[in-house]
Amino acid sequence: QVHLVESGGGVVQPGRSLRLSCVGSAFTFSNYGFNWVRQAPGKGLEWVTFISSDGSNKEYADSVKGRFSISRDNSNNTLYLQIKTLRTEDTAVYYCARASFRPYWGQGTLVTVSS
Amino acid sequence: DIQMTQSPSSLSASVGDRVTITCRASQSIGSWLAWYQQKPGKAPKLLVHRASILESGVPSRFSGSGSETEFTLTISSLQTEDFATYYCQHYNNKFTFGPGTRVEIK
């Protein structure tokens, strides 16, 4: 059964950096593109970024361009989201999700940006 | 970029009502459309993918239809556990979400 597990969230001060991870299992990780999606408290689902299966194509939402960086390590079945210069408005649950015929999501990791 | 809209943004309905939510894409997306249900504090739950394929374990009162630019999610007989927020999603590689439809108890 496809499984995605995010980690790396927590309480972080504004201006600091954070790296989120997402480990996939029970499928061939390198065959799929992935997305990060976030949801701020009481808000809707917001697409953040996408990476293609081989990592050659990356796209970002305008709201995070320049501060967020997506990457992947296919040898370790791991997806990353590097976040720089965190802002209070980055407070959200961050989900990784597989782009495929049927989308699969992790359960999310909470990032709280607060001093 | 493709934009997704949903209507209505919220609705009030009674148990047993038939409910229809519409999702429109700004350009043709074929059948790359999914529907999710989300309850407070929980992760989104996939109900339908490829516009009309019901996820295993989802009650048959839920159904999805449509293609290209117009899609619908129908709940044939609303149950208490169906009161939630529903999102449509275009998901061919990069994702795009609709703003959500909140289904409330009348």
PDB file of C-alpha atoms in Angstrom:
ATOM      1  CA  GLN A   1       0.000   0.000   0.000  1.00  0.00           C
ATOM      2  CA  VAL A   2       1.356   3.410  -0.985  1.00  0.00           C
ATOM      3  CA  HIS A   3       2.613   5.270   2.045  1.00  0.00           C
ATOM      4  CA  LEU A   4       3.908   8.832   2.379  1.00  0.00           C
ATOM      5  CA  VAL A   5       5.211  10.135   5.685  1.00  0.00           C
ATOM      6  CA  GLU A   6       6.154  13.756   6.262  1.00  0.00           C
ATOM      7  CA  SER A   7       8.450  14.979   9.001  1.00  0.00           C
ATOM      8  CA  GLY A   8      10.412  18.044  10.026  1.00  0.00           C
ATOM      9  CA  GLY A   9       7.654  20.322  11.198  1.00  0.00           C
ATOM     10  CA  GLY A  10       7.615  22.161  14.499  1.00  0.00           C
ATOM     11  CA  VAL A  11       7.670  25.604  16.063  1.00  0.00           C
ATOM     12  CA  VAL A  12      10.148  27.924  14.393  1.00  0.00           C
ATOM     13  CA  GLN A  13      10.955  31.594  14.858  1.00  0.00           C
ATOM     14  CA  PRO A  14      10.310  34.038  12.036  1.00  0.00           C
ATOM     15  CA  GLY A  15      13.309  34.440   9.768  1.00  0.00           C
ATOM     16  CA  ARG A  16      14.684  30.968  10.454  1.00  0.00           C
ATOM     17  CA  SER A  17      14.878  28.088   7.986  1.00  0.00           C
ATOM     18  CA  LEU A  18      13.360  24.625   8.006  1.00  0.00           C
ATOM     19  CA  ARG A  19      13.557  21.494   5.898  1.00  0.00           C
ATOM     20  CA  LEU A  20      10.614  19.159   5.583  1.00  0.00           C
ATOM     21  CA  SER A  21      10.987  15.569   4.421  1.00  0.00           C
ATOM     22  CA  CYS A  22       8.577  13.077   2.913  1.00  0.00           C
ATOM     23  CA  VAL A  23       9.473   9.415   2.653  1.00  0.00           C
ATOM     24  CA  GLY A  24       7.599   7.179   0.260  1.00  0.00           C
ATOM     25  CA  SER A  25       7.214   3.421   0.430  1.00  0.00           C
ATOM     26  CA  ALA A  26       5.495   0.519  -1.335  1.00  0.00           C
ATOM     27  CA  PHE A  27       5.909   1.999  -4.804  1.00  0.00           C
ATOM     28  CA  THR A  28       8.704   2.963  -7.210  1.00  0.00           C
ATOM     29  CA  PHE A  29       9.425   6.461  -5.926  1.00  0.00           C
ATOM     30  CA  SER A  30      11.507   7.532  -8.931  1.00  0.00           C
ATOM     31  CA  ASN A  31       8.598   6.991 -11.336  1.00  0.00           C
ATOM     32  CA  TYR A  32       6.455   9.813  -9.964  1.00  0.00           C
ATOM     33  CA  GLY A  33       6.302  13.562  -9.657  1.00  0.00           C
ATOM     34  CA  PHE A  34       5.386  15.037  -6.284  1.00  0.00           C
ATOM     35  CA  ASN A  35       3.766  18.121  -4.885  1.00  0.00           C
ATOM     36  CA  TRP A  36       3.804  19.950  -1.593  1.00  0.00           C
ATOM     37  CA  VAL A  37       0.469  21.366  -0.490  1.00  0.00           C
ATOM     38  CA  ARG A  38      -0.195  23.455   2.600  1.00  0.00           C
ATOM     39  CA  GLN A  39      -3.213  24.479   4.592  1.00  0.00           C
ATOM     40  CA  ALA A  40      -3.097  27.420   6.968  1.00  0.00           C
ATOM     41  CA  PRO A  41      -5.405  27.328   9.997  1.00  0.00           C
ATOM     42  CA  GLY A  42      -8.997  27.823   8.909  1.00  0.00           C
ATOM     43  CA  LYS A  43      -8.025  28.241   5.249  1.00  0.00           C
ATOM     44  CA  GLY A  44      -8.299  26.199   2.089  1.00  0.00           C
ATOM     45  CA  LEU A  45      -5.785  23.933   0.413  1.00  0.00           C
ATOM     46  CA  GLU A  46      -2.916  25.767  -1.276  1.00  0.00           C
ATOM     47  CA  TRP A  47      -0.596  24.185  -3.817  1.00  0.00           C
ATOM     48  CA  VAL A  48       3.006  25.108  -3.020  1.00  0.00           C
ATOM     49  CA  THR A  49       5.389  23.358  -5.401  1.00  0.00           C
ATOM     50  CA  PHE A  50       5.857  20.459  -7.826  1.00  0.00           C
ATOM     51  CA  ILE A  51       8.875  18.387  -8.868  1.00  0.00           C
ATOM     52  CA  SER A  52       9.020  15.955 -11.778  1.00  0.00           C
ATOM     53  CA  SER A  53      10.068  12.336 -11.421  1.00  0.00           C
ATOM     54  CA  ASP A  54      13.705  12.966 -12.294  1.00  0.00           C
ATOM     55  CA  GLY A  55      13.871  16.347 -10.577  1.00  0.00           C
ATOM     56  CA  SER A  56      14.499  18.243 -13.802  1.00  0.00           C
ATOM     57  CA  ASN A  57      11.269  20.244 -13.693  1.00  0.00           C
ATOM     58  CA  LYS A  58      10.206  22.311 -10.683  1.00  0.00           C
ATOM     59  CA  GLU A  59       7.353  24.765 -10.297  1.00  0.00           C
ATOM     60  CA  TYR A  60       6.443  27.074  -7.442  1.00  0.00           C
ATOM     61  CA  ALA A  61       3.443  29.087  -6.342  1.00  0.00           C
ATOM     62  CA  ASP A  62       4.074  32.804  -6.636  1.00  0.00           C
ATOM     63  CA  SER A  63       3.536  33.146  -2.889  1.00  0.00           C
ATOM     64  CA  VAL A  64       6.638  31.057  -2.104  1.00  0.00           C
ATOM     65  CA  LYS A  65       8.895  31.644  -5.104  1.00  0.00           C
ATOM     66  CA  GLY A  66      12.405  32.532  -4.019  1.00  0.00           C
ATOM     67  CA  ARG A  67      12.028  31.238  -0.451  1.00  0.00           C
ATOM     68  CA  PHE A  68      10.950  27.628  -0.945  1.00  0.00           C
ATOM     69  CA  SER A  69      12.978  24.961  -2.708  1.00  0.00           C
ATOM     70  CA  ILE A  70      11.817  21.476  -3.605  1.00  0.00           C
ATOM     71  CA  SER A  71      14.220  18.610  -4.177  1.00  0.00           C
ATOM     72  CA  ARG A  72      14.302  14.834  -4.095  1.00  0.00           C
ATOM     73  CA  ASP A  73      16.625  11.908  -3.457  1.00  0.00           C
ATOM     74  CA  ASN A  74      15.342   8.985  -5.492  1.00  0.00           C
ATOM     75  CA  SER A  75      17.959   6.638  -4.046  1.00  0.00           C
ATOM     76  CA  ASN A  76      16.413   7.154  -0.599  1.00  0.00           C
ATOM     77  CA  ASN A  77      12.771   7.571  -1.665  1.00  0.00           C
ATOM     78  CA  THR A  78      12.707  11.007  -0.092  1.00  0.00           C
ATOM     79  CA  LEU A  79      11.187  14.328  -1.089  1.00  0.00           C
ATOM     80  CA  TYR A  80      12.289  17.589   0.527  1.00  0.00           C
ATOM     81  CA  LEU A  81      10.970  21.093   1.001  1.00  0.00           C
ATOM     82  CA  GLN A  82      13.511  23.676   2.092  1.00  0.00           C
ATOM     83  CA  ILE A  83      11.919  26.823   3.502  1.00  0.00           C
ATOM     84  CA  LYS A  84      14.016  29.935   4.065  1.00  0.00           C
ATOM     85  CA  THR A  85      13.188  33.144   5.925  1.00  0.00           C
ATOM     86  CA  LEU A  86      10.046  31.762   7.499  1.00  0.00           C
ATOM     87  CA  ARG A  87       7.117  34.134   7.950  1.00  0.00           C
ATOM     88  CA  THR A  88       4.144  33.900  10.279  1.00  0.00           C
ATOM     89  CA  GLU A  89       1.942  33.369   7.214  1.00  0.00           C
ATOM     90  CA  ASP A  90       3.841  30.143   6.473  1.00  0.00           C
ATOM     91  CA  THR A  91       2.162  28.594   9.506  1.00  0.00           C
ATOM     92  CA  ALA A  92       0.288  25.618   8.104  1.00  0.00           C
ATOM     93  CA  VAL A  93       0.033  21.885   7.825  1.00  0.00           C
ATOM     94  CA  TYR A  94       2.302  20.803   4.972  1.00  0.00           C
ATOM     95  CA  TYR A  95       1.385  17.728   2.951  1.00  0.00           C
ATOM     96  CA  CYS A  96       3.368  15.875   0.338  1.00  0.00           C
ATOM     97  CA  ALA A  97       1.330  14.246  -2.408  1.00  0.00           C
ATOM     98  CA  ARG A  98       2.111  12.004  -5.338  1.00  0.00           C
ATOM     99  CA  ALA A  99       1.088  13.079  -8.812  1.00  0.00           C
ATOM    100  CA  SER A 100      -0.388  10.011 -10.477  1.00  0.00           C
ATOM    101  CA  PHE A 101      -3.558   8.492 -11.925  1.00  0.00           C
ATOM    102  CA  ARG A 102      -4.829   8.431  -8.351  1.00  0.00           C
ATOM    103  CA  PRO A 103      -3.321  11.051  -6.030  1.00  0.00           C
ATOM    104  CA  TYR A 104      -1.830   9.864  -2.742  1.00  0.00           C
ATOM    105  CA  TRP A 105      -1.195  12.137   0.237  1.00  0.00           C
ATOM    106  CA  GLY A 106       0.708  11.932   3.470  1.00  0.00           C
ATOM    107  CA  GLN A 107      -0.912  12.861   6.776  1.00  0.00           C
ATOM    108  CA  GLY A 108       0.914  16.176   6.973  1.00  0.00           C
ATOM    109  CA  THR A 109       3.375  17.909   9.261  1.00  0.00           C
ATOM    110  CA  LEU A 110       2.544  21.109  11.153  1.00  0.00           C
ATOM    111  CA  VAL A 111       4.796  24.115  10.831  1.00  0.00           C
ATOM    112  CA  THR A 112       4.175  26.929  13.301  1.00  0.00           C
ATOM    113  CA  VAL A 113       6.086  30.153  12.801  1.00  0.00           C
ATOM    114  CA  SER A 114       6.069  32.143  15.988  1.00  0.00           C
ATOM    115  CA  SER A 115       8.434  34.111  18.151  1.00  0.00           C
TER     116      SER A 115
ATOM    117  CA  ASP B   1      -2.134  28.709 -15.186  1.00  0.00           C
ATOM    118  CA  ILE B   2      -5.343  26.752 -14.761  1.00  0.00           C
ATOM    119  CA  GLN B   3      -7.802  28.200 -12.259  1.00  0.00           C
ATOM    120  CA  MET B   4     -10.464  26.163 -10.491  1.00  0.00           C
ATOM    121  CA  THR B   5     -13.731  27.609  -9.211  1.00  0.00           C
ATOM    122  CA  GLN B   6     -16.428  25.978  -7.123  1.00  0.00           C
ATOM    123  CA  SER B   7     -20.067  26.796  -6.545  1.00  0.00           C
ATOM    124  CA  PRO B   8     -21.673  27.329  -4.233  1.00  0.00           C
ATOM    125  CA  SER B   9     -19.092  28.426  -1.673  1.00  0.00           C
ATOM    126  CA  SER B  10     -21.399  27.133   1.043  1.00  0.00           C
ATOM    127  CA  LEU B  11     -24.781  25.524   1.340  1.00  0.00           C
ATOM    128  CA  SER B  12     -27.222  24.511   4.033  1.00  0.00           C
ATOM    129  CA  ALA B  13     -29.020  21.231   3.597  1.00  0.00           C
ATOM    130  CA  SER B  14     -30.981  18.677   5.554  1.00  0.00           C
ATOM    131  CA  VAL B  15     -30.340  14.999   6.083  1.00  0.00           C
ATOM    132  CA  GLY B  16     -31.734  13.143   3.097  1.00  0.00           C
ATOM    133  CA  ASP B  17     -31.318  16.047   0.664  1.00  0.00           C
ATOM    134  CA  ARG B  18     -29.657  15.649  -2.701  1.00  0.00           C
ATOM    135  CA  VAL B  19     -26.643  17.939  -2.915  1.00  0.00           C
ATOM    136  CA  THR B  20     -24.691  18.962  -5.989  1.00  0.00           C
ATOM    137  CA  ILE B  21     -21.411  20.881  -5.999  1.00  0.00           C
ATOM    138  CA  THR B  22     -19.989  22.255  -9.242  1.00  0.00           C
ATOM    139  CA  CYS B  23     -16.350  22.750 -10.127  1.00  0.00           C
ATOM    140  CA  ARG B  24     -15.190  24.594 -13.217  1.00  0.00           C
ATOM    141  CA  ALA B  25     -11.727  24.751 -14.775  1.00  0.00           C
ATOM    142  CA  SER B  26     -10.480  27.790 -16.679  1.00  0.00           C
ATOM    143  CA  GLN B  27      -9.368  25.514 -19.516  1.00  0.00           C
ATOM    144  CA  SER B  28      -9.834  21.909 -20.477  1.00  0.00           C
ATOM    145  CA  ILE B  29      -8.339  19.442 -17.998  1.00  0.00           C
ATOM    146  CA  GLY B  30      -9.751  16.271 -19.484  1.00  0.00           C
ATOM    147  CA  SER B  31     -10.663  14.040 -16.551  1.00  0.00           C
ATOM    148  CA  TRP B  32      -7.780  15.060 -14.266  1.00  0.00           C
ATOM    149  CA  LEU B  33     -10.139  16.029 -11.484  1.00  0.00           C
ATOM    150  CA  ALA B  34     -10.431  14.790  -7.927  1.00  0.00           C
ATOM    151  CA  TRP B  35     -12.857  15.532  -5.101  1.00  0.00           C
ATOM    152  CA  TYR B  36     -11.960  15.606  -1.421  1.00  0.00           C
ATOM    153  CA  GLN B  37     -13.919  15.790   1.801  1.00  0.00           C
ATOM    154  CA  GLN B  38     -12.342  17.502   4.774  1.00  0.00           C
ATOM    155  CA  LYS B  39     -13.519  17.707   8.350  1.00  0.00           C
ATOM    156  CA  PRO B  40     -12.011  20.080  10.929  1.00  0.00           C
ATOM    157  CA  GLY B  41      -8.586  19.033  12.139  1.00  0.00           C
ATOM    158  CA  LYS B  42      -8.346  16.167   9.659  1.00  0.00           C
ATOM    159  CA  ALA B  43      -6.423  15.604   6.449  1.00  0.00           C
ATOM    160  CA  PRO B  44      -8.413  15.753   3.206  1.00  0.00           C
ATOM    161  CA  LYS B  45     -10.040  12.465   2.293  1.00  0.00           C
ATOM    162  CA  LEU B  46     -10.084  11.465  -1.375  1.00  0.00           C
ATOM    163  CA  LEU B  47     -13.606  10.681  -2.573  1.00  0.00           C
ATOM    164  CA  VAL B  48     -13.324  10.615  -6.361  1.00  0.00           C
ATOM    165  CA  HIS B  49     -10.438  10.645  -8.836  1.00  0.00           C
ATOM    166  CA  ARG B  50     -10.322  10.862 -12.612  1.00  0.00           C
ATOM    167  CA  ALA B  51     -13.590  12.808 -12.356  1.00  0.00           C
ATOM    168  CA  SER B  52     -15.824   9.806 -11.737  1.00  0.00           C
ATOM    169  CA  ILE B  53     -13.898   6.933 -10.122  1.00  0.00           C
ATOM    170  CA  LEU B  54     -15.200   6.439  -6.609  1.00  0.00           C
ATOM    171  CA  GLU B  55     -12.528   5.686  -4.069  1.00  0.00           C
ATOM    172  CA  SER B  56     -12.723   2.287  -2.413  1.00  0.00           C
ATOM    173  CA  GLY B  57     -14.768   2.478   0.780  1.00  0.00           C
ATOM    174  CA  VAL B  58     -16.558   5.702  -0.129  1.00  0.00           C
ATOM    175  CA  PRO B  59     -20.337   5.302   0.124  1.00  0.00           C
ATOM    176  CA  SER B  60     -22.182   4.949  -3.159  1.00  0.00           C
ATOM    177  CA  ARG B  61     -24.313   8.022  -2.382  1.00  0.00           C
ATOM    178  CA  PHE B  62     -21.285  10.011  -3.585  1.00  0.00           C
ATOM    179  CA  SER B  63     -20.742  10.305  -7.323  1.00  0.00           C
ATOM    180  CA  GLY B  64     -18.609  12.428  -9.606  1.00  0.00           C
ATOM    181  CA  SER B  65     -19.193  13.377 -13.214  1.00  0.00           C
ATOM    182  CA  GLY B  66     -18.026  15.732 -15.914  1.00  0.00           C
ATOM    183  CA  SER B  67     -15.037  16.315 -18.140  1.00  0.00           C
ATOM    184  CA  GLU B  68     -13.019  19.070 -19.806  1.00  0.00           C
ATOM    185  CA  THR B  69     -14.089  22.184 -17.877  1.00  0.00           C
ATOM    186  CA  GLU B  70     -17.204  21.331 -15.883  1.00  0.00           C
ATOM    187  CA  PHE B  71     -17.500  18.771 -13.116  1.00  0.00           C
ATOM    188  CA  THR B  72     -19.986  17.898 -10.400  1.00  0.00           C
ATOM    189  CA  LEU B  73     -19.928  16.038  -7.116  1.00  0.00           C
ATOM    190  CA  THR B  74     -23.328  14.724  -6.095  1.00  0.00           C
ATOM    191  CA  ILE B  75     -24.414  13.362  -2.756  1.00  0.00           C
ATOM    192  CA  SER B  76     -27.670  11.566  -3.446  1.00  0.00           C
ATOM    193  CA  SER B  77     -28.967  11.507   0.127  1.00  0.00           C
ATOM    194  CA  LEU B  78     -27.045  13.636   2.602  1.00  0.00           C
ATOM    195  CA  GLN B  79     -26.105  11.947   5.849  1.00  0.00           C
ATOM    196  CA  THR B  80     -25.008  13.477   9.139  1.00  0.00           C
ATOM    197  CA  GLU B  81     -21.403  12.434   8.588  1.00  0.00           C
ATOM    198  CA  ASP B  82     -21.319  14.256   5.233  1.00  0.00           C
ATOM    199  CA  PHE B  83     -21.340  17.731   6.752  1.00  0.00           C
ATOM    200  CA  ALA B  84     -17.859  18.931   5.854  1.00  0.00           C
ATOM    201  CA  THR B  85     -15.929  21.032   3.359  1.00  0.00           C
ATOM    202  CA  TYR B  86     -15.454  19.681  -0.152  1.00  0.00           C
ATOM    203  CA  TYR B  87     -12.619  20.591  -2.520  1.00  0.00           C
ATOM    204  CA  CYS B  88     -12.084  19.882  -6.166  1.00  0.00           C
ATOM    205  CA  GLN B  89      -8.544  19.485  -7.459  1.00  0.00           C
ATOM    206  CA  HIS B  90      -6.908  19.420 -10.854  1.00  0.00           C
ATOM    207  CA  TYR B  91      -3.979  17.048 -10.469  1.00  0.00           C
ATOM    208  CA  ASN B  92      -2.147  16.358 -13.706  1.00  0.00           C
ATOM    209  CA  ASN B  93       1.386  16.757 -12.318  1.00  0.00           C
ATOM    210  CA  LYS B  94       1.036  20.216 -10.742  1.00  0.00           C
ATOM    211  CA  PHE B  95      -2.012  20.560  -8.483  1.00  0.00           C
ATOM    212  CA  THR B  96      -4.642  23.286  -8.482  1.00  0.00           C
ATOM    213  CA  PHE B  97      -7.456  23.455  -5.935  1.00  0.00           C
ATOM    214  CA  GLY B  98     -10.878  24.961  -5.902  1.00  0.00           C
ATOM    215  CA  PRO B  99     -11.684  27.257  -2.968  1.00  0.00           C
ATOM    216  CA  GLY B 100     -13.944  24.732  -1.278  1.00  0.00           C
ATOM    217  CA  THR B 101     -17.652  24.283  -0.582  1.00  0.00           C
ATOM    218  CA  ARG B 102     -18.824  24.127   2.999  1.00  0.00           C
ATOM    219  CA  VAL B 103     -21.842  21.881   3.537  1.00  0.00           C
ATOM    220  CA  GLU B 104     -23.707  22.818   6.701  1.00  0.00           C
ATOM    221  CA  ILE B 105     -26.740  21.507   8.523  1.00  0.00           C
ATOM    222  CA  LYS B 106     -29.960  23.382   7.823  1.00  0.00           C
TER     223      LYS B 106
END
